[in-house]
mmCIF file of C-alpha atoms in Angstrom:
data_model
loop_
_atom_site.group_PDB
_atom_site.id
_atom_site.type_symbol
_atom_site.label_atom_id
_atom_site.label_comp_id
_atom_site.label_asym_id
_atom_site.label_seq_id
_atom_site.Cartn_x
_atom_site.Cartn_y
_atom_site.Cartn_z
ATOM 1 C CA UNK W 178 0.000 0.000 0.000
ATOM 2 C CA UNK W 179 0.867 3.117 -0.587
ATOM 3 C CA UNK W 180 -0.126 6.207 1.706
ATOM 4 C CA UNK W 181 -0.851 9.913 0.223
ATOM 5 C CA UNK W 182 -1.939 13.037 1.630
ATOM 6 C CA UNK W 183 -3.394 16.016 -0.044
ATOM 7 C CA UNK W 184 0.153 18.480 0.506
ATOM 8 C CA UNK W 185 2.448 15.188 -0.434
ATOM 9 C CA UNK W 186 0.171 14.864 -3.427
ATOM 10 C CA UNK W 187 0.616 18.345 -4.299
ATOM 11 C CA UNK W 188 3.647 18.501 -5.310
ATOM 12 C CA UNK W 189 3.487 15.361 -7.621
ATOM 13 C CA UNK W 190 -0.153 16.538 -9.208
ATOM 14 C CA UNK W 191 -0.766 18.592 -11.528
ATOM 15 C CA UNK W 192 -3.392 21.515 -10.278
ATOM 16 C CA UNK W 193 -6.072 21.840 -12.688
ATOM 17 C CA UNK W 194 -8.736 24.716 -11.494
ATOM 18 C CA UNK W 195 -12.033 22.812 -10.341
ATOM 19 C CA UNK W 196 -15.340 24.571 -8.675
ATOM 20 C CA UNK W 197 -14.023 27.773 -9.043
ATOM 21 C CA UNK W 198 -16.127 30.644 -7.571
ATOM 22 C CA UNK W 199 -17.598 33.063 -10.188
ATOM 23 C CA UNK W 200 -18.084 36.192 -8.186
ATOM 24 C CA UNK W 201 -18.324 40.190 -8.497
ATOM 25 C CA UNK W 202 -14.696 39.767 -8.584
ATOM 26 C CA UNK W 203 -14.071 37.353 -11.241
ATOM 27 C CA UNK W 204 -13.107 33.577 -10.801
ATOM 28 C CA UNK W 205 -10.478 32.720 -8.250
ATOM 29 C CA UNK W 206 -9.199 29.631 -6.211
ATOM 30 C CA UNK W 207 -8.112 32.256 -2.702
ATOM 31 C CA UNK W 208 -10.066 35.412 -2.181
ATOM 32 C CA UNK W 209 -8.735 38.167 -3.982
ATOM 33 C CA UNK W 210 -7.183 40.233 -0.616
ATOM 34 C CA UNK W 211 -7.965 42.996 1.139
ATOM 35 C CA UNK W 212 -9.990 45.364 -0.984
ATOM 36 C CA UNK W 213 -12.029 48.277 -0.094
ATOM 37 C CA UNK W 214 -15.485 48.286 0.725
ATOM 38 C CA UNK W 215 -17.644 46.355 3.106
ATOM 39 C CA UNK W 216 -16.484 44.587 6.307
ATOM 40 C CA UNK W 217 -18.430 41.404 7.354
ATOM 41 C CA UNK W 218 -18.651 39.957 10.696
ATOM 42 C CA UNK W 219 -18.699 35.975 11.247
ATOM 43 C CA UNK W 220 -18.609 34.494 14.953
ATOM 44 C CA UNK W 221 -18.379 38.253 16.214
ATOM 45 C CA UNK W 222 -14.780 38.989 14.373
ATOM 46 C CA UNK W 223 -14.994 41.603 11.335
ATOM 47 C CA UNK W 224 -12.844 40.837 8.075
ATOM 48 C CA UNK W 225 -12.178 43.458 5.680
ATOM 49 C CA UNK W 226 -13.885 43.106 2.167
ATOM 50 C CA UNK W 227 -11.784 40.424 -0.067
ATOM 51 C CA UNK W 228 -10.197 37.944 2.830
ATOM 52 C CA UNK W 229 -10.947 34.624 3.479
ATOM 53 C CA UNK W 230 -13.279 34.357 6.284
ATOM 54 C CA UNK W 231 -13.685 30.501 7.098
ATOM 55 C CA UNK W 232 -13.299 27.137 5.915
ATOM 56 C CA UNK W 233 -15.897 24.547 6.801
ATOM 57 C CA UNK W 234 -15.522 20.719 7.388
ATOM 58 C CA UNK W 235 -17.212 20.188 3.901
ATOM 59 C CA UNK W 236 -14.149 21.827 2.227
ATOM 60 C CA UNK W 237 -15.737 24.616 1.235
ATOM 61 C CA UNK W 238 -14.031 28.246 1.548
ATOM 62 C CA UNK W 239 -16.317 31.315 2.332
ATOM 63 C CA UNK W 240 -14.982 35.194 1.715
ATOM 64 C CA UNK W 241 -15.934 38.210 2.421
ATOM 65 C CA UNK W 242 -17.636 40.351 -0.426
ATOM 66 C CA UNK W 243 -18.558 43.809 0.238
ATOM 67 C CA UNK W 244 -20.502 43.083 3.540
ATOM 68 C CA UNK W 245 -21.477 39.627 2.842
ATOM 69 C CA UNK W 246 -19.899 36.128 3.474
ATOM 70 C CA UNK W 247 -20.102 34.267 0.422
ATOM 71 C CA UNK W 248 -18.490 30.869 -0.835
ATOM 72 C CA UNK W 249 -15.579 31.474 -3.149
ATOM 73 C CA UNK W 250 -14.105 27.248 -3.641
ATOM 74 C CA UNK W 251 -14.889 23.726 -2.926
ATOM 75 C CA UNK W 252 -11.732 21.576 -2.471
ATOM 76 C CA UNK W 253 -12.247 18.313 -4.700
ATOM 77 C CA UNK W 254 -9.466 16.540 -2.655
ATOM 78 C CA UNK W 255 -10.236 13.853 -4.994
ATOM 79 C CA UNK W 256 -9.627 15.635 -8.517
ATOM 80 C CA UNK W 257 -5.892 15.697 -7.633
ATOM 81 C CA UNK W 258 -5.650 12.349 -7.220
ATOM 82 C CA UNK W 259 -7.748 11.823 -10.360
ATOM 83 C CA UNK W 260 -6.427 14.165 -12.834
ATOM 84 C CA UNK W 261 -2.857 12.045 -12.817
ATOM 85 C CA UNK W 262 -4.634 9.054 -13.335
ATOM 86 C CA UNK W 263 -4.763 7.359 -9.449
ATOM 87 C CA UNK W 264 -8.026 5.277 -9.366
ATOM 88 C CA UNK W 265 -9.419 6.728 -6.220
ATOM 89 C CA UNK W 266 -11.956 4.198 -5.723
ATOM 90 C CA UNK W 267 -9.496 1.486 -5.139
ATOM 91 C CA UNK W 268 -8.099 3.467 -1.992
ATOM 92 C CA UNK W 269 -8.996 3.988 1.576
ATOM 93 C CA UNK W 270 -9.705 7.441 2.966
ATOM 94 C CA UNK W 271 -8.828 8.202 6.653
ATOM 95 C CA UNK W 272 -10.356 11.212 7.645
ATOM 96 C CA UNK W 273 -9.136 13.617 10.243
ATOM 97 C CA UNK W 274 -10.689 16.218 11.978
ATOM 98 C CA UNK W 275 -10.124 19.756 11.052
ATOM 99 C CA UNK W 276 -8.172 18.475 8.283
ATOM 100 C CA UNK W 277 -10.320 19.233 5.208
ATOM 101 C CA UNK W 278 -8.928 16.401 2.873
ATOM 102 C CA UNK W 279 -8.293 12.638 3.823
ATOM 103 C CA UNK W 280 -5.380 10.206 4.009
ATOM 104 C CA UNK W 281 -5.162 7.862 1.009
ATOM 105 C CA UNK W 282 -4.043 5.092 1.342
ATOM 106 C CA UNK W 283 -4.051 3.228 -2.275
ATOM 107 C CA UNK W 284 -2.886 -0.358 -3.874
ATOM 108 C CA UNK W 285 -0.538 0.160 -6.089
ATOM 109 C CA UNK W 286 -3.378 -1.179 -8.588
ATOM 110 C CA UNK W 287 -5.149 2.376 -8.225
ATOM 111 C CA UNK W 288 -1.593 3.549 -9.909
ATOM 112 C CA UNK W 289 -1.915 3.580 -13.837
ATOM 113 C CA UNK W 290 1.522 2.950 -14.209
ATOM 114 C CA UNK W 291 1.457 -0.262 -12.405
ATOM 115 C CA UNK W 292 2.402 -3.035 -13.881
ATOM 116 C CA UNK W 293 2.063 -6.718 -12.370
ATOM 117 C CA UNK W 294 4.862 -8.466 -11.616
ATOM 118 C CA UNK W 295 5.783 -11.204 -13.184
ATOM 119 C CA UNK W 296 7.373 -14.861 -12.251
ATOM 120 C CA UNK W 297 11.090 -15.041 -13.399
ATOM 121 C CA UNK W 298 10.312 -18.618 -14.005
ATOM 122 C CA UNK W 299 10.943 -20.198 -17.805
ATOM 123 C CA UNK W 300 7.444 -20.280 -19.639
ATOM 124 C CA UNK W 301 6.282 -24.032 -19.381
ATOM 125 C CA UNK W 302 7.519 -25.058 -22.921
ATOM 126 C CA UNK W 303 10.769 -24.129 -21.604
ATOM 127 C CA UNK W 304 10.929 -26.401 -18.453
ATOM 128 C CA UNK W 305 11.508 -29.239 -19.758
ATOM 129 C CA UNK W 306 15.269 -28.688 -20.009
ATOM 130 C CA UNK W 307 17.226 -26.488 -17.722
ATOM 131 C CA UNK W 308 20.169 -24.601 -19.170
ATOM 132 C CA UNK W 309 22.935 -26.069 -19.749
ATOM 133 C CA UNK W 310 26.535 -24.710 -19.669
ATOM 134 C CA UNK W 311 29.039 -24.741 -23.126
ATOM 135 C CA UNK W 312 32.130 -25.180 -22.093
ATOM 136 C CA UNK W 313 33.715 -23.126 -25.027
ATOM 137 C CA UNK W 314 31.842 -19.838 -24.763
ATOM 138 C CA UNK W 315 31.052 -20.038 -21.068
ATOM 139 C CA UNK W 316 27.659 -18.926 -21.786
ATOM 140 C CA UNK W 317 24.054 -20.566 -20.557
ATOM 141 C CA UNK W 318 22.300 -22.410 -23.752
ATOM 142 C CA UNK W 319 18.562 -22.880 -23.472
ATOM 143 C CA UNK W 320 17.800 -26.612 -24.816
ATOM 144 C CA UNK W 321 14.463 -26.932 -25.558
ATOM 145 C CA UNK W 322 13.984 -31.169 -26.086
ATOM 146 C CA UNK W 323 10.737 -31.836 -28.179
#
């Protein structure tokens, strides 16, 4: 088995943009910054227009946009995974709290570029006769005997 996490994942994936927020402000994966305007207040602390406000345990990202808390990205921890090919299904998700994304932990069989390993054994045909040395070249000789 193999074990990934989302940030030793990242550097190996390639990040393709996924449930990106279409706001006043155009489409972004982080909240554009500070900008003027409205402040909002969550949980009795005020944020200044454009920051990132909160994160809830669904993985979704809220900002704040000129006085209002809005949602600005989902994180597909998934997608990642998916977009170089790992077959997600085939792995086993360990979840921890206030972490948004999960462990994997994967067969290598969720890895495309797995390949199954093969015996080093002679095919069948073959095993009839084991090698046999020649004394002049000091080499192995396959001798097949039909």
């Amino acid at each position: 088995m193999i074990k990934l996490n989302f940030f030793g994942f990242f550097f190996i994936a390639i990040i393709g943009l996924n449930n990106v927020a279409a706001s006043s402000n155009g489409l972004f994966m982080s909240p554009p910054g500070p900008l003027s305007g409205l402040t909002c207040t969550y949980n009795g602390e005020t944020f200044q227009n454009g920051v990132h406000v909160y994160e809830n345990s669904f993985c979704s990202k809220y900002y704040c946009n000129n006085g209002v808390v809005e949602w600005y990205w989902d994180e597909d921890c998934d997608y990642h995974l998916q977009e170089a090919g790992i077959d997600v299904s085939k792995c086993t998700k360990t979840y921890t709290e206030g972490v948004c994304c999960p462990e994997y932990d994967c067969p290598q069989e969720a890895y495309p570029w797995y390949r199954e390993e093969y015996s080093s054994e002679a095919p069948e045909e073959y095993s009839s006769s084991p090698p046999t040395p020649d004394s002049a070249s000091k080499t192995l000789k396959c001798v097949t005997v039909q």
